[in-house]
Short mmCIF file of C-alpha atoms in Angstrom, two decimals:
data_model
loop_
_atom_site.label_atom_id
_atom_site.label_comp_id
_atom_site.label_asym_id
_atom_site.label_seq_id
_atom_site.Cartn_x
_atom_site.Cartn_y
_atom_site.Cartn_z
CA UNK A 786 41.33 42.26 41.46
CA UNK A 787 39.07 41.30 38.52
CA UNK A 788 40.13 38.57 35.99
CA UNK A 789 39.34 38.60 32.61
CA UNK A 790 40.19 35.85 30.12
CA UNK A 791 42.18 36.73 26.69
CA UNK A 792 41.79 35.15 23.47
CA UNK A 793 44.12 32.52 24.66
CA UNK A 794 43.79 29.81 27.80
CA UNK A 795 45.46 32.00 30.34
CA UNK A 796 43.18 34.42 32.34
CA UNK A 797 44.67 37.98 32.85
CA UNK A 798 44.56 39.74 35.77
CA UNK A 799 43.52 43.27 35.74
CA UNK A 800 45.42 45.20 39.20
CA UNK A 801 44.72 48.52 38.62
CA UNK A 802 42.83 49.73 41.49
CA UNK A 803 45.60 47.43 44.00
CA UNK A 804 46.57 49.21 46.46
CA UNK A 805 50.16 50.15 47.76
CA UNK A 806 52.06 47.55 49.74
CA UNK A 807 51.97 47.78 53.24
CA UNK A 808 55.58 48.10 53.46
CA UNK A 809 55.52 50.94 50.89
CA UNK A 810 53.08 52.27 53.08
CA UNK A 811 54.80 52.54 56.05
CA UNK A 812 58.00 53.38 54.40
CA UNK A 813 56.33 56.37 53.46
CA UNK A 814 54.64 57.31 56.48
CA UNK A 815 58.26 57.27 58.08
CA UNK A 816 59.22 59.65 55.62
CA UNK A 817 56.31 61.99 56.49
CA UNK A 818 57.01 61.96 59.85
CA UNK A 819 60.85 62.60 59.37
CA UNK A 820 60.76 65.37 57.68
CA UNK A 821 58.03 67.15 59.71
CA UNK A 822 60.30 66.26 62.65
CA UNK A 823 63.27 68.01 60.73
CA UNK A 824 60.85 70.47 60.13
CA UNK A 825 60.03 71.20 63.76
CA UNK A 826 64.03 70.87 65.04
CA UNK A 827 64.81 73.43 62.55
CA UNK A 828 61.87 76.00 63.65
CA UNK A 829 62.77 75.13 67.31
CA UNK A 830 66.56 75.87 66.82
CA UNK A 831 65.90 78.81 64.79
CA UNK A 832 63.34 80.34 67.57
CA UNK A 833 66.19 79.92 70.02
CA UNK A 834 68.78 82.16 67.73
CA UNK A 835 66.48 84.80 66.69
CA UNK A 836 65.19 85.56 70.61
CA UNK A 837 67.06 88.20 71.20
CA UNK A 838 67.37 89.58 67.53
CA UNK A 839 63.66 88.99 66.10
CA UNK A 840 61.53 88.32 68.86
CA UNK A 841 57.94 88.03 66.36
CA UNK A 842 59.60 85.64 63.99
CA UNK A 843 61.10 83.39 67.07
CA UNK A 844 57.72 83.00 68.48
CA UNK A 845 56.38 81.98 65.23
CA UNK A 846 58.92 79.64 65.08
CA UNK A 847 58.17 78.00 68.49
CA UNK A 848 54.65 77.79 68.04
CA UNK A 849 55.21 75.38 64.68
CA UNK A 850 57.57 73.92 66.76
CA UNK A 851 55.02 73.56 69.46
CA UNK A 852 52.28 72.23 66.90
CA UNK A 853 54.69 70.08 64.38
CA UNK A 854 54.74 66.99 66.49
CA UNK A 855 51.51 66.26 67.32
CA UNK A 856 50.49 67.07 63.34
CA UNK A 857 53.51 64.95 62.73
CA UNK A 858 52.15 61.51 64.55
CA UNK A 859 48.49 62.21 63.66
CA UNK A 860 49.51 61.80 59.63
CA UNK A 861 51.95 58.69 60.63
CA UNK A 862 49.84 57.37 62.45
CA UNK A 863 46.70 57.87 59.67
CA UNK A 864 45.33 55.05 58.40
CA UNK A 865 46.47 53.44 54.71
CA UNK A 866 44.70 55.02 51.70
CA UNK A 867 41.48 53.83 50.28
CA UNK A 868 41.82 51.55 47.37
CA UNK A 869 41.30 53.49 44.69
CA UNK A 870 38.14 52.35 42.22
CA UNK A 871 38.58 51.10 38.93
CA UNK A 872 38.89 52.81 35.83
CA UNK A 873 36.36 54.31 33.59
CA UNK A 874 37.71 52.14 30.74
CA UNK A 875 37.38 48.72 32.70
CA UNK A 876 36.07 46.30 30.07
CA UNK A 877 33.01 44.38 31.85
CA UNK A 878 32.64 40.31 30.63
CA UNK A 879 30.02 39.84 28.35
CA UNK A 880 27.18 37.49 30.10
CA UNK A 881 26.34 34.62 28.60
CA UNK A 882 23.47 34.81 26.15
CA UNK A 883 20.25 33.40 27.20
CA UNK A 884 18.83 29.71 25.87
CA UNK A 885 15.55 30.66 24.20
CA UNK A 886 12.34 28.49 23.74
CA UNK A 887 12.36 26.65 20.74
CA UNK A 888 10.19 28.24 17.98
CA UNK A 889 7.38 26.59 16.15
CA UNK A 890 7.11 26.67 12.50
CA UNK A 891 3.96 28.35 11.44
CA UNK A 892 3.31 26.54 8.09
CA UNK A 893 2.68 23.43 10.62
CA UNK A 894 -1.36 23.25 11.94
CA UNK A 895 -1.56 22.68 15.29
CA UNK A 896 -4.85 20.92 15.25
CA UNK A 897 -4.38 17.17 14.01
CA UNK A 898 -7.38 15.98 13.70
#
């Protein structure tokens, strides 16, 4: 989170690159996982009615229902994204400018004799 200040007092917060909540995060991780299960019960159930009537496509069906789980828990159990980086049109501060020597006038001899 960068903060920037306005033209005002307040200082605004710039929360672009946040990243998801961590109850987002798991709420959709459930939801992967759901529907691959689904997935796999409906491959499993439909390997078990087409046995005896389409033997190649019922052990197609068992083999994703073989696979599906452990593909299933491997993406919920995945780690939460990467924060994502900011912006290309991210407005940096300005830095302050620099205190400079003071100059000498040249009209002014700098021998006093």
């Amino acid at each position: 989170m960068r903060m920037r200040h306005s033209g005002g007092d307040a200082p605004v917060f710039r929360i672009t690159g946040a990243r998801q909540g961590l109850q987002d995060d798991v709420r959709g991780r459930q939801r992967r996982y759901v529907i691959s299960m689904s997935v796999r019960t409906v491959s499993v159930v439909l390997a078990a009615v087409l046995w005896n009537v389409e033997r190649h496509v019922a052990i197609v069906a068992l083999v994703l229902g073989l696979v599906l789980p452990y593909i299933a828990v491997v993406i919920a159990n995945a780690g939460r994204e990467n924060a994502p980086g900011l912006p290309s049109t991210f407005v940096s501060t300005p830095s302050p400018p620099m205190i400079t020597p003071p100059r000498q006038d040249d009209d002014e001899p700098t021998d006093r004799a």
